[in-house]
Short mmCIF file of C-alpha atoms in Angstrom, two decimals:
data_model
loop_
_atom_site.label_atom_id
_atom_site.label_comp_id
_atom_site.label_asym_id
_atom_site.label_seq_id
_atom_site.Cartn_x
_atom_site.Cartn_y
_atom_site.Cartn_z
CA MET A 1 -23.00 -11.82 12.61
CA GLY A 2 -26.63 -11.44 13.77
CA THR A 3 -26.36 -14.33 16.20
CA GLN A 4 -23.11 -13.04 17.71
CA ILE A 5 -24.58 -9.59 18.23
CA ALA A 6 -27.76 -11.07 19.75
CA LYS A 7 -25.71 -13.20 22.16
CA ALA A 8 -23.69 -10.19 23.31
CA LEU A 9 -26.90 -8.23 23.92
CA ILE A 10 -28.50 -11.11 25.83
CA ASN A 11 -25.36 -11.39 27.99
CA HIS A 12 -26.02 -7.76 28.95
CA ASN A 13 -29.66 -8.49 29.84
CA PHE A 14 -31.23 -7.01 26.74
CA LYS A 15 -34.29 -8.84 25.44
CA VAL A 16 -33.67 -9.80 21.81
CA ILE A 17 -36.61 -10.66 19.55
CA THR A 18 -36.84 -11.78 15.95
CA ALA A 19 -39.37 -13.09 13.44
CA GLY A 20 -39.15 -16.84 12.90
CA GLU A 21 -41.70 -17.18 10.11
CA GLY A 22 -40.39 -18.54 6.84
CA ARG A 23 -36.98 -19.42 8.27
CA SER A 24 -35.29 -22.84 8.14
CA ALA A 25 -35.54 -25.41 10.93
CA ARG A 26 -31.84 -24.94 11.56
CA THR A 27 -32.17 -21.16 11.94
CA LEU A 28 -35.13 -21.65 14.31
CA ASP A 29 -33.00 -24.02 16.42
CA ASN A 30 -30.24 -21.47 16.37
CA ILE A 31 -32.64 -18.73 17.51
CA ARG A 32 -33.93 -20.83 20.42
CA ASN A 33 -30.46 -21.94 21.49
CA SER A 34 -29.17 -18.38 21.55
CA GLY A 35 -31.89 -17.20 23.93
CA ILE A 36 -33.61 -15.03 21.29
CA THR A 37 -37.39 -14.72 21.56
CA ASP A 38 -39.34 -15.66 18.45
CA THR A 39 -42.26 -13.27 17.90
CA GLN A 40 -43.30 -15.32 14.85
CA SER A 41 -43.99 -12.47 12.40
CA LEU A 42 -41.97 -9.42 11.40
CA GLN A 43 -45.10 -7.34 12.11
CA ASN A 44 -44.98 -8.49 15.76
CA THR A 45 -41.25 -7.78 15.99
CA VAL A 46 -41.68 -4.28 14.58
CA GLU A 47 -44.56 -3.50 16.94
CA GLN A 48 -42.69 -4.67 20.06
CA ALA A 49 -39.13 -3.42 19.40
CA ASP A 50 -37.51 -0.34 20.90
CA VAL A 51 -34.53 -0.72 18.56
CA ILE A 52 -34.40 -2.58 15.24
CA LEU A 53 -30.98 -3.79 14.12
CA SER A 54 -30.81 -4.74 10.44
CA LEU A 55 -28.13 -7.36 9.78
CA THR A 56 -28.45 -8.77 6.31
CA SER A 57 -26.46 -8.52 3.07
CA PRO A 58 -25.72 -5.10 1.53
CA GLU A 59 -28.02 -6.10 -1.34
CA GLY A 60 -30.79 -7.14 1.10
CA SER A 61 -30.65 -4.03 3.26
CA LEU A 62 -32.96 -1.78 1.21
CA LYS A 63 -35.57 -4.53 0.84
CA MET A 64 -35.42 -5.12 4.62
CA ALA A 65 -35.88 -1.39 5.27
CA GLU A 66 -38.89 -1.24 2.93
CA THR A 67 -40.50 -4.31 4.52
CA VAL A 68 -40.04 -2.84 8.02
CA ILE A 69 -41.49 0.48 6.85
CA SER A 70 -44.60 -1.23 5.54
CA CYS A 71 -45.03 -2.91 8.98
CA LEU A 72 -44.51 0.43 10.74
CA LYS A 73 -47.38 2.00 8.77
CA THR A 74 -49.93 -0.04 10.75
CA THR A 75 -48.52 0.66 14.22
CA SER A 76 -47.80 3.73 16.35
CA ASN A 77 -44.53 2.17 17.65
CA ARG A 78 -41.54 4.25 16.52
CA PRO A 79 -38.37 2.22 17.22
CA LEU A 80 -34.83 3.37 16.43
CA TYR A 81 -33.80 1.74 13.12
CA VAL A 82 -30.13 0.84 12.84
CA ASP A 83 -28.74 -0.45 9.56
CA LEU A 84 -25.51 -2.37 10.25
CA ASN A 85 -24.91 -3.62 6.70
CA SER A 86 -21.95 -2.62 4.54
CA ASN A 87 -23.90 -0.30 2.27
CA THR A 88 -22.70 2.45 0.01
CA PRO A 89 -23.01 5.97 1.41
CA ALA A 90 -25.67 6.74 -1.22
CA LEU A 91 -27.84 3.81 -0.13
CA SER A 92 -27.61 4.84 3.52
CA LEU A 93 -28.90 8.30 2.61
CA SER A 94 -31.84 6.85 0.65
CA MET A 95 -32.80 4.66 3.59
CA GLU A 96 -32.62 7.56 6.00
CA GLN A 97 -35.04 9.49 3.78
CA LEU A 98 -37.52 6.61 3.79
CA PHE A 99 -37.46 6.41 7.59
CA SER A 100 -37.55 10.13 8.23
CA ALA A 101 -40.72 10.32 6.08
CA ILE A 102 -42.51 8.21 8.72
CA ASP A 103 -40.78 9.84 11.71
CA VAL A 104 -38.53 6.90 12.55
CA PRO A 105 -35.02 7.82 13.75
CA PHE A 106 -32.36 6.18 11.58
CA VAL A 107 -28.76 5.30 12.45
CA ASN A 108 -26.29 4.17 9.81
CA GLY A 109 -23.72 1.62 10.91
CA ALA A 110 -21.13 -0.89 9.77
CA VAL A 111 -19.31 -3.70 11.51
CA MET A 112 -15.51 -3.71 11.26
CA GLY A 113 -14.33 -7.26 11.86
CA ALA A 114 -15.70 -10.79 11.58
CA SER A 115 -18.55 -12.45 13.52
CA LYS A 116 -16.09 -14.21 15.78
CA ASP A 117 -14.63 -10.82 16.80
CA VAL A 118 -17.95 -9.64 18.31
CA PRO A 119 -18.07 -8.22 20.96
CA ASP A 120 -14.42 -7.98 22.06
CA HIS A 121 -12.51 -7.01 18.91
CA ALA A 122 -15.00 -6.00 16.23
CA VAL A 123 -15.97 -2.33 16.13
CA LEU A 124 -19.45 -1.01 15.37
CA VAL A 125 -19.10 2.28 13.51
CA VAL A 126 -22.19 4.51 13.64
CA SER A 127 -23.15 7.83 12.12
CA GLY A 128 -26.13 10.15 11.73
CA ILE A 129 -27.94 12.59 13.98
CA TYR A 130 -29.49 9.86 16.15
CA ARG A 131 -26.27 7.91 16.73
CA SER A 132 -25.94 9.06 20.36
CA ILE A 133 -29.08 7.07 21.28
CA PHE A 134 -27.36 3.96 19.95
CA ILE A 135 -24.07 4.77 21.64
CA LYS A 136 -25.70 5.45 25.02
CA LEU A 137 -27.67 2.19 24.92
CA PHE A 138 -24.95 -0.14 23.68
CA ALA A 139 -21.61 1.30 24.82
CA PRO A 140 -21.43 -1.32 27.63
CA VAL A 141 -21.88 -4.16 25.12
CA PHE A 142 -19.82 -3.35 22.02
CA LYS A 143 -16.75 -1.45 20.91
CA ILE A 144 -18.38 1.51 19.18
CA LYS A 145 -16.80 4.19 17.00
CA ASP A 146 -18.61 7.49 16.53
CA ALA A 147 -18.23 8.52 12.87
CA GLY A 148 -20.08 11.78 13.30
CA GLU A 149 -23.39 13.27 12.26
CA LYS A 150 -23.16 12.81 8.49
CA THR A 151 -25.36 9.78 7.90
CA GLU A 152 -23.23 8.35 5.11
CA ALA A 153 -19.98 8.53 7.18
CA ALA A 154 -20.19 5.00 8.67
CA SER A 155 -20.53 3.50 5.19
CA ALA A 156 -17.65 5.59 3.86
CA TYR A 157 -15.62 4.52 6.87
CA LYS A 158 -16.00 0.83 6.14
CA LEU A 159 -15.30 1.28 2.42
CA LEU A 160 -12.23 3.46 2.98
CA PHE A 161 -10.84 1.05 5.54
CA SER A 162 -11.28 -1.70 3.01
CA MET A 163 -9.60 0.46 0.34
CA VAL A 164 -6.33 0.52 2.29
CA ASN A 165 -6.29 -3.25 2.77
CA LYS A 166 -7.14 -3.95 -0.84
CA GLY A 167 -5.07 -1.17 -2.35
CA MET A 168 -1.97 -2.56 -0.64
CA ASN A 169 -2.55 -5.90 -2.29
CA ALA A 170 -3.08 -4.31 -5.71
CA LEU A 171 0.18 -2.39 -5.26
CA PHE A 172 2.04 -5.62 -4.51
CA PHE A 173 0.35 -7.41 -7.42
CA GLU A 174 1.47 -4.76 -9.95
CA THR A 175 4.98 -4.70 -8.46
CA MET A 176 5.28 -8.50 -8.54
CA THR A 177 4.10 -8.61 -12.14
CA ALA A 178 7.05 -6.41 -13.12
CA ALA A 179 9.46 -8.24 -10.79
CA ALA A 180 8.54 -11.57 -12.41
CA HIS A 181 9.20 -10.01 -15.83
CA PHE A 182 12.72 -9.01 -14.77
CA GLY A 183 13.30 -12.39 -13.08
CA ILE A 184 13.77 -10.89 -9.60
CA LEU A 185 10.52 -11.74 -7.80
CA ASP A 186 12.05 -13.80 -5.01
CA GLU A 187 14.97 -11.44 -4.49
CA LEU A 188 12.73 -8.37 -4.41
CA ASN A 189 10.37 -10.03 -1.96
CA GLU A 190 13.27 -10.87 0.29
CA SER A 191 14.39 -7.23 0.36
CA LEU A 192 10.88 -5.88 0.83
CA GLN A 193 10.28 -8.27 3.68
CA GLU A 194 13.52 -7.17 5.31
CA PHE A 195 12.88 -3.43 4.90
CA LEU A 196 9.08 -3.46 5.42
CA PRO A 197 8.54 -6.21 8.00
CA GLY A 198 5.43 -4.59 9.49
CA THR A 199 3.69 -4.32 6.15
CA TYR A 200 4.28 -8.02 5.47
CA GLN A 201 2.90 -8.80 8.90
CA ASP A 202 -0.33 -6.98 8.03
CA LEU A 203 -0.50 -8.56 4.56
CA MET A 204 -0.49 -12.02 6.17
CA LYS A 205 -4.15 -11.56 7.06
CA THR A 206 -5.33 -10.61 3.58
CA THR A 207 -2.98 -11.61 0.75
CA PRO A 208 -3.40 -15.41 1.00
CA THR A 209 -7.20 -15.01 0.73
CA TYR A 210 -7.03 -13.50 -2.79
CA PRO A 211 -7.02 -16.75 -4.80
CA GLN A 212 -10.38 -17.55 -3.22
CA HIS A 213 -11.98 -14.11 -3.00
CA ILE A 214 -10.65 -12.00 -5.86
CA LEU A 215 -13.96 -11.91 -7.79
CA ARG A 216 -15.87 -10.49 -4.83
CA ARG A 217 -13.14 -7.90 -4.30
CA ILE A 218 -13.34 -6.70 -7.87
CA ASP A 219 -16.99 -5.83 -7.17
CA GLU A 220 -16.18 -4.18 -3.85
CA MET A 221 -13.48 -2.00 -5.39
CA LYS A 222 -15.71 -1.03 -8.32
CA GLY A 223 -18.34 0.00 -5.77
CA LEU A 224 -15.74 2.04 -3.92
CA ALA A 225 -14.56 3.74 -7.11
CA ASP A 226 -18.18 4.57 -8.00
CA MET A 227 -18.73 6.09 -4.57
CA LEU A 228 -15.62 8.28 -4.91
CA LYS A 229 -16.66 9.34 -8.43
CA SER A 230 -20.17 10.26 -7.32
CA GLU A 231 -18.69 12.48 -4.59
CA ASN A 232 -16.24 14.09 -7.05
CA LEU A 233 -13.32 12.68 -5.10
CA PRO A 234 -10.03 11.44 -6.58
CA HIS A 235 -10.32 7.73 -7.38
CA ILE A 236 -7.33 6.79 -9.51
CA ILE A 237 -5.85 4.35 -6.97
CA ALA A 238 -9.25 2.86 -6.13
CA SER A 239 -10.10 2.37 -9.82
CA GLY A 240 -6.59 1.02 -10.42
CA THR A 241 -7.10 -1.48 -7.60
CA ALA A 242 -10.28 -2.84 -9.21
CA GLU A 243 -8.56 -2.97 -12.60
CA THR A 244 -5.48 -4.72 -11.17
CA PHE A 245 -7.64 -7.39 -9.53
CA GLU A 246 -9.46 -7.91 -12.83
CA ARG A 247 -6.18 -8.33 -14.69
CA VAL A 248 -4.91 -10.83 -12.12
CA TYR A 249 -8.21 -12.73 -12.21
CA ARG A 250 -8.13 -12.95 -16.02
CA SER A 251 -4.49 -14.10 -15.98
CA GLY A 252 -5.60 -17.29 -14.22
CA ILE A 253 -2.47 -17.41 -12.02
CA PHE A 254 -4.56 -17.89 -8.86
CA GLU A 255 -6.71 -20.72 -10.27
CA ASN A 256 -6.73 -23.81 -8.03
CA GLU A 257 -4.21 -22.15 -5.72
CA ASN A 258 -4.51 -22.35 -1.98
CA PRO A 259 -1.43 -20.55 -0.67
CA GLU A 260 -0.58 -20.43 3.01
CA GLY A 261 1.48 -17.27 3.20
CA VAL A 262 2.12 -13.89 1.57
CA ILE A 263 5.28 -14.98 -0.26
CA GLU A 264 3.65 -18.15 -1.54
CA THR A 265 0.72 -16.11 -2.86
CA LEU A 266 3.01 -13.62 -4.57
CA GLN A 267 5.10 -16.40 -6.11
CA ASN A 268 2.14 -17.19 -8.36
CA PHE A 269 3.15 -14.09 -10.36
CA ASN A 270 6.16 -16.02 -11.63
CA LYS A 271 3.68 -17.89 -13.84
CA LEU A 272 3.19 -14.68 -15.82
CA SER A 273 6.79 -14.65 -17.00
CA ASP A 274 6.82 -18.43 -17.55
CA LYS A 275 4.10 -17.91 -20.15
CA LYS A 276 6.31 -15.75 -22.36
CA MET B 1 27.79 7.45 -0.70
CA GLY B 2 31.14 7.28 -2.52
CA THR B 3 33.09 8.13 0.61
CA GLN B 4 31.29 5.53 2.70
CA ILE B 5 31.94 2.84 0.13
CA ALA B 6 35.61 3.86 -0.17
CA LYS B 7 36.03 3.70 3.62
CA ALA B 8 34.53 0.22 3.80
CA LEU B 9 36.89 -0.94 1.02
CA ILE B 10 39.93 0.60 2.70
CA ASN B 11 38.96 -1.13 5.97
CA HIS B 12 39.23 -4.38 4.03
CA ASN B 13 42.69 -3.48 2.68
CA PHE B 14 41.61 -2.52 -0.81
CA LYS B 15 43.53 0.36 -2.38
CA VAL B 16 41.04 3.03 -3.40
CA ILE B 17 42.05 5.67 -5.98
CA THR B 18 40.24 8.65 -7.43
CA ALA B 19 40.89 11.69 -9.62
CA GLY B 20 41.23 14.89 -7.65
CA GLU B 21 41.51 17.33 -10.53
CA GLY B 22 38.78 19.93 -10.73
CA ARG B 23 37.30 19.05 -7.36
CA SER B 24 36.71 21.44 -4.45
CA ALA B 25 39.18 21.97 -1.63
CA ARG B 26 36.67 20.41 0.72
CA THR B 27 36.33 17.27 -1.41
CA LEU B 28 40.12 17.00 -1.66
CA ASP B 29 40.35 17.19 2.14
CA ASN B 30 37.69 14.56 2.36
CA ILE B 31 39.58 12.29 -0.05
CA ARG B 32 42.84 12.62 1.93
CA ASN B 33 41.13 12.09 5.29
CA SER B 34 39.42 8.94 4.10
CA GLY B 35 42.67 7.30 3.03
CA ILE B 36 41.83 7.46 -0.67
CA THR B 37 44.80 7.89 -3.04
CA ASP B 38 44.55 10.87 -5.40
CA THR B 39 45.84 9.95 -8.87
CA GLN B 40 45.24 13.54 -10.01
CA SER B 41 43.60 12.84 -13.37
CA LEU B 42 40.76 10.54 -14.41
CA GLN B 43 43.09 9.19 -17.14
CA ASN B 44 45.51 8.01 -14.43
CA THR B 45 42.69 6.46 -12.41
CA VAL B 46 41.35 4.60 -15.42
CA GLU B 47 44.80 3.29 -16.37
CA GLN B 48 45.57 2.02 -12.84
CA ALA B 49 42.21 0.61 -11.73
CA ASP B 50 41.20 -3.05 -11.65
CA VAL B 51 37.62 -2.10 -10.88
CA ILE B 52 35.90 1.22 -11.54
CA LEU B 53 32.90 2.06 -9.35
CA SER B 54 30.70 4.84 -10.70
CA LEU B 55 28.88 6.69 -7.93
CA THR B 56 27.28 9.86 -9.21
CA SER B 57 23.74 11.03 -9.88
CA PRO B 58 21.45 9.02 -12.22
CA GLU B 59 21.64 11.98 -14.62
CA GLY B 60 25.46 12.04 -14.43
CA SER B 61 25.99 8.33 -14.92
CA LEU B 62 25.95 8.22 -18.73
CA LYS B 63 28.31 11.20 -18.98
CA MET B 64 30.66 9.49 -16.52
CA ALA B 65 30.59 6.27 -18.56
CA GLU B 66 31.36 8.17 -21.78
CA THR B 67 34.25 10.05 -20.17
CA VAL B 68 35.74 6.82 -18.80
CA ILE B 69 35.35 5.17 -22.22
CA SER B 70 37.28 7.98 -23.88
CA CYS B 71 40.08 7.46 -21.31
CA LEU B 72 40.04 3.68 -21.94
CA LYS B 73 40.63 4.23 -25.65
CA THR B 74 44.23 5.29 -24.99
CA THR B 75 45.16 2.44 -22.63
CA SER B 76 45.25 -1.35 -22.76
CA ASN B 77 43.94 -1.61 -19.17
CA ARG B 78 40.51 -3.29 -19.11
CA PRO B 79 39.01 -2.78 -15.63
CA LEU B 80 35.59 -4.06 -14.54
CA TYR B 81 33.15 -1.13 -14.79
CA VAL B 82 30.41 -1.08 -12.15
CA ASP B 83 27.63 1.48 -12.36
CA LEU B 84 26.06 1.87 -8.89
CA ASN B 85 23.71 4.74 -9.74
CA SER B 86 19.92 4.50 -9.66
CA ASN B 87 19.44 4.41 -13.41
CA THR B 88 16.51 3.24 -15.46
CA PRO B 89 16.81 -0.29 -16.88
CA ALA B 90 17.01 1.20 -20.39
CA LEU B 91 19.98 3.40 -19.48
CA SER B 92 21.84 0.46 -17.94
CA LEU B 93 21.46 -1.47 -21.19
CA SER B 94 22.81 1.46 -23.25
CA MET B 95 25.83 1.74 -21.00
CA GLU B 96 26.54 -1.96 -21.24
CA GLN B 97 26.55 -1.68 -25.04
CA LEU B 98 29.08 1.16 -24.92
CA PHE B 99 31.44 -0.85 -22.70
CA SER B 100 31.05 -4.14 -24.52
CA ALA B 101 32.07 -2.34 -27.76
CA ILE B 102 35.51 -1.77 -26.21
CA ASP B 103 35.70 -5.15 -24.44
CA VAL B 104 35.20 -3.80 -20.95
CA PRO B 105 33.10 -6.01 -18.64
CA PHE B 106 30.09 -4.08 -17.26
CA VAL B 107 28.13 -4.71 -14.06
CA ASN B 108 24.89 -2.87 -13.33
CA GLY B 109 24.21 -2.06 -9.70
CA ALA B 110 22.13 -0.03 -7.29
CA VAL B 111 22.47 0.79 -3.61
CA MET B 112 19.47 0.08 -1.40
CA GLY B 113 19.76 2.27 1.66
CA ALA B 114 21.42 5.53 2.67
CA SER B 115 25.13 6.40 2.91
CA LYS B 116 25.08 5.96 6.66
CA ASP B 117 23.84 2.37 6.20
CA VAL B 118 27.00 1.34 4.28
CA PRO B 119 28.42 -1.27 4.85
CA ASP B 120 26.31 -2.93 7.55
CA HIS B 121 22.70 -2.34 6.48
CA ALA B 122 22.68 -1.06 2.91
CA VAL B 123 22.50 -3.67 0.17
CA LEU B 124 24.36 -3.48 -3.15
CA VAL B 125 22.20 -5.13 -5.80
CA VAL B 126 24.10 -6.25 -8.92
CA SER B 127 23.12 -7.80 -12.21
CA GLY B 128 24.60 -8.73 -15.59
CA ILE B 129 26.80 -11.52 -16.87
CA TYR B 130 29.95 -10.26 -15.09
CA ARG B 131 28.32 -9.76 -11.67
CA SER B 132 30.05 -12.80 -10.16
CA ILE B 133 33.44 -11.04 -10.47
CA PHE B 134 32.03 -8.21 -8.36
CA ILE B 135 30.41 -10.56 -5.86
CA LYS B 136 33.57 -12.66 -5.41
CA LEU B 137 35.74 -9.57 -4.84
CA PHE B 138 33.45 -7.65 -2.51
CA ALA B 139 31.32 -10.20 -0.64
CA PRO B 140 33.52 -9.76 2.49
CA VAL B 141 32.94 -5.98 2.45
CA PHE B 142 29.29 -5.33 1.58
CA LYS B 143 25.86 -6.90 1.80
CA ILE B 144 25.34 -7.89 -1.83
CA LYS B 145 22.20 -9.15 -3.55
CA ASP B 146 22.51 -11.07 -6.81
CA ALA B 147 19.73 -9.89 -9.16
CA GLY B 148 20.65 -12.29 -11.92
CA GLU B 149 22.17 -12.13 -15.38
CA LYS B 150 19.75 -9.68 -17.02
CA THR B 151 21.74 -6.45 -16.99
CA GLU B 152 18.73 -4.22 -16.36
CA ALA B 153 17.53 -6.26 -13.33
CA ALA B 154 19.42 -4.27 -10.65
CA SER B 155 17.85 -1.03 -11.91
CA ALA B 156 14.38 -2.57 -12.02
CA TYR B 157 14.96 -3.91 -8.53
CA LYS B 158 15.63 -0.49 -7.08
CA LEU B 159 12.69 1.11 -8.91
CA LEU B 160 10.24 -1.63 -7.94
CA PHE B 161 11.34 -1.48 -4.32
CA SER B 162 10.72 2.22 -4.42
CA MET B 163 7.32 1.64 -6.05
CA VAL B 164 6.06 -0.25 -2.99
CA ASN B 165 7.19 2.45 -0.57
CA LYS B 166 5.73 5.24 -2.66
CA GLY B 167 2.60 3.42 -3.77
CA MET B 168 1.66 2.85 -0.12
CA ASN B 169 1.84 6.57 0.52
CA ALA B 170 -0.25 7.36 -2.57
CA LEU B 171 -2.85 4.85 -1.38
CA PHE B 172 -3.04 6.55 2.01
CA PHE B 173 -3.17 10.00 0.38
CA GLU B 174 -6.19 9.08 -1.78
CA THR B 175 -7.90 7.39 1.17
CA MET B 176 -7.31 10.37 3.47
CA THR B 177 -8.65 12.78 0.84
CA ALA B 178 -11.95 10.91 0.90
CA ALA B 179 -11.90 10.49 4.69
CA ALA B 180 -11.47 14.24 5.13
CA HIS B 181 -14.45 14.80 2.81
CA PHE B 182 -16.64 12.60 5.01
CA GLY B 183 -15.25 14.19 8.20
CA ILE B 184 -13.80 10.91 9.52
CA LEU B 185 -10.04 11.31 8.96
CA ASP B 186 -8.99 11.02 12.59
CA GLU B 187 -11.39 8.18 13.34
CA LEU B 188 -10.36 6.22 10.25
CA ASN B 189 -6.69 6.68 11.07
CA GLU B 190 -7.29 5.39 14.56
CA SER B 191 -8.90 2.22 13.22
CA LEU B 192 -6.30 1.70 10.53
CA GLN B 193 -3.53 2.10 13.06
CA GLU B 194 -5.20 -0.43 15.33
CA PHE B 195 -5.82 -3.00 12.59
CA LEU B 196 -2.64 -2.41 10.54
CA PRO B 197 0.00 -1.56 13.15
CA GLY B 198 2.87 -2.99 11.11
CA THR B 199 2.06 -0.90 8.06
CA TYR B 200 2.03 2.27 10.16
CA GLN B 201 5.37 1.25 11.62
CA ASP B 202 6.85 1.05 8.10
CA LEU B 203 5.18 4.31 7.01
CA MET B 204 6.95 6.15 9.84
CA LYS B 205 10.15 6.12 7.78
CA THR B 206 8.66 7.60 4.63
CA THR B 207 5.36 9.46 5.12
CA PRO B 208 6.69 12.43 7.15
CA THR B 209 9.28 13.13 4.41
CA TYR B 210 6.62 13.89 1.77
CA PRO B 211 6.09 17.58 2.52
CA GLN B 212 9.79 18.09 1.74
CA HIS B 213 10.33 15.61 -1.08
CA ILE B 214 7.08 15.26 -2.99
CA LEU B 215 8.34 17.04 -6.14
CA ARG B 216 11.28 14.68 -6.52
CA ARG B 217 8.97 11.70 -6.01
CA ILE B 218 6.63 12.82 -8.75
CA ASP B 219 9.60 12.57 -11.14
CA GLU B 220 10.70 9.21 -9.78
CA MET B 221 7.23 7.73 -10.15
CA LYS B 222 6.85 9.14 -13.68
CA GLY B 223 10.18 7.47 -14.53
CA LEU B 224 8.91 4.21 -13.06
CA ALA B 225 5.64 4.40 -15.00
CA ASP B 226 7.62 5.08 -18.21
CA MET B 227 9.82 2.05 -17.56
CA LEU B 228 6.78 -0.19 -17.05
CA LYS B 229 5.13 1.19 -20.20
CA SER B 230 8.24 0.63 -22.29
CA GLU B 231 8.33 -3.01 -21.15
CA ASN B 232 4.60 -3.46 -21.89
CA LEU B 233 3.95 -4.11 -18.21
CA PRO B 234 0.83 -3.05 -16.25
CA HIS B 235 1.39 0.42 -14.77
CA ILE B 236 -1.97 1.69 -13.55
CA ILE B 237 -0.95 1.84 -9.86
CA ALA B 238 2.47 3.33 -10.69
CA SER B 239 0.92 6.00 -12.93
CA GLY B 240 -1.77 6.61 -10.31
CA THR B 241 0.94 7.11 -7.69
CA ALA B 242 2.63 9.82 -9.77
CA GLU B 243 -0.74 11.45 -10.47
CA THR B 244 -1.74 11.32 -6.79
CA PHE B 245 1.49 13.00 -5.71
CA GLU B 246 0.92 15.70 -8.35
CA ARG B 247 -2.60 16.33 -7.08
CA VAL B 248 -1.38 16.56 -3.48
CA TYR B 249 1.46 18.88 -4.51
CA ARG B 250 -0.92 21.20 -6.40
CA SER B 251 -3.35 21.25 -3.45
CA GLY B 252 -0.68 23.03 -1.37
CA ILE B 253 -1.63 21.17 1.82
CA PHE B 254 2.00 20.23 2.52
CA GLU B 255 3.37 23.75 2.00
CA ASN B 256 5.48 24.92 4.95
CA GLU B 257 4.65 21.75 6.84
CA ASN B 258 7.26 19.84 8.79
CA PRO B 259 5.35 16.97 10.40
CA GLU B 260 6.96 14.60 12.86
CA GLY B 261 4.82 11.52 12.43
CA VAL B 262 2.55 9.65 10.04
CA ILE B 263 -0.70 10.80 11.62
CA GLU B 264 0.46 14.42 11.71
CA THR B 265 1.36 14.22 8.01
CA LEU B 266 -1.99 12.70 7.10
CA GLN B 267 -3.88 15.29 9.15
CA ASN B 268 -2.88 17.86 6.53
CA PHE B 269 -5.58 16.32 4.33
CA ASN B 270 -8.18 17.88 6.60
CA LYS B 271 -7.27 21.16 4.91
CA LEU B 272 -8.85 19.87 1.72
CA SER B 273 -12.29 19.69 3.30
CA ASP B 274 -11.79 22.99 5.15
CA LYS B 275 -11.46 24.66 1.75
CA LYS B 276 -14.96 23.68 0.67
#
């Protein structure tokens, strides 16, 4: 994702810098080939940057923020810090506090879409009181969505988007479990496909990926349910989605499966009734 | 529904009879205008019929079966009895027992679609060991789906179909509740519509009907959850759907609303955050 975003910026004549120290030979090649300037150390990057974009894992984002903050303590440079990782709303608020304590403007963001979709189809969602600086600078480069001044909004946005995608699959998984029990899985699927053709079209992108990714999605949906709980929001469908994925994972019906389509993925639920 | 089915049968040269006694002047007009023969009493109908189609409310279906059975006790005629009401699987099994005790073949059925969709688009789902008699007789008239030999399957079919439609709405309702809280309802909807256009297309048929019909759907989804529980099937999403509709109903956000589209319906969730 970082490389794609850097390339898009370079295509729009932005200078992109990064710290090469401690990175693999392959990453260094990648950096050079993309037209990114290697400042060697993170300290140099932090001192020279007008804007810092953090693109790492959700788990790595707080560590990255803390490391940048310790670099900022020995310089008067005050760049805009933009976290583009898929954090929880709570984590985005903690990071904002850390940055505001040293007078660094913070923007919370999330990328909707895959690396390959940058810059034409992916959308960068941003929120927080400094988001307009980001929008003004980068509107010519990316598709940007303004999620408003609440810092945590961009994180909530990404999680809630994900909830719809994943909740739809959980709904189908529970329905197919019952359909298999009554011996009508194929017939029901045929009717659903006929009456809800658009929904099946959208499921094509996600459903066949479940055999491979269900464990990760259990974690994501637990994180979502925790976020809703901590905000005193209703979370029965979100919690039920996590629980449904856990049940399906434990059933083993997706083990060693590599389905090509929605129907083929859902047909694995027939194994549940075979077991009886 | 009964009239539409009678008309389709008459168009295919079937003789359709019914009992006019005790029915309103308007219904009697309707019967005559449709080409249905009035045998006066239910006893006459039961004695003359080769096939009896029961089309009443789910609540009325057992009473109808019992009344027909008491008529059958005084005749040697043994017509095929077809229940086409949206019953629970458990009720369909009870009815089958009653009919098998007097040697009357029973077919369980359900109609997928509205009256106006008969005969071209609605589908008659049938199940049970005598279903092939029904299918052979009426395949030229209706779209028929064979749900197999388990008697309860046609009822489960209809309920599980309904579960997908309703579960999708509950998923959106919980998501929109959270989106309104974070002040990003319109933005999130825009993205969802862009990334899941097919799903929104399918929601157009159902979502705008919730302000008017949510109370009835709470009951339907409770019935579905009970069915799943009684079969020892997972029911967390089904129960969550009923609970979500109850929460939305109690919130009052749909009161006096008559939305035209999906987005307009979902925008009512903004009222939840206004209340804070």
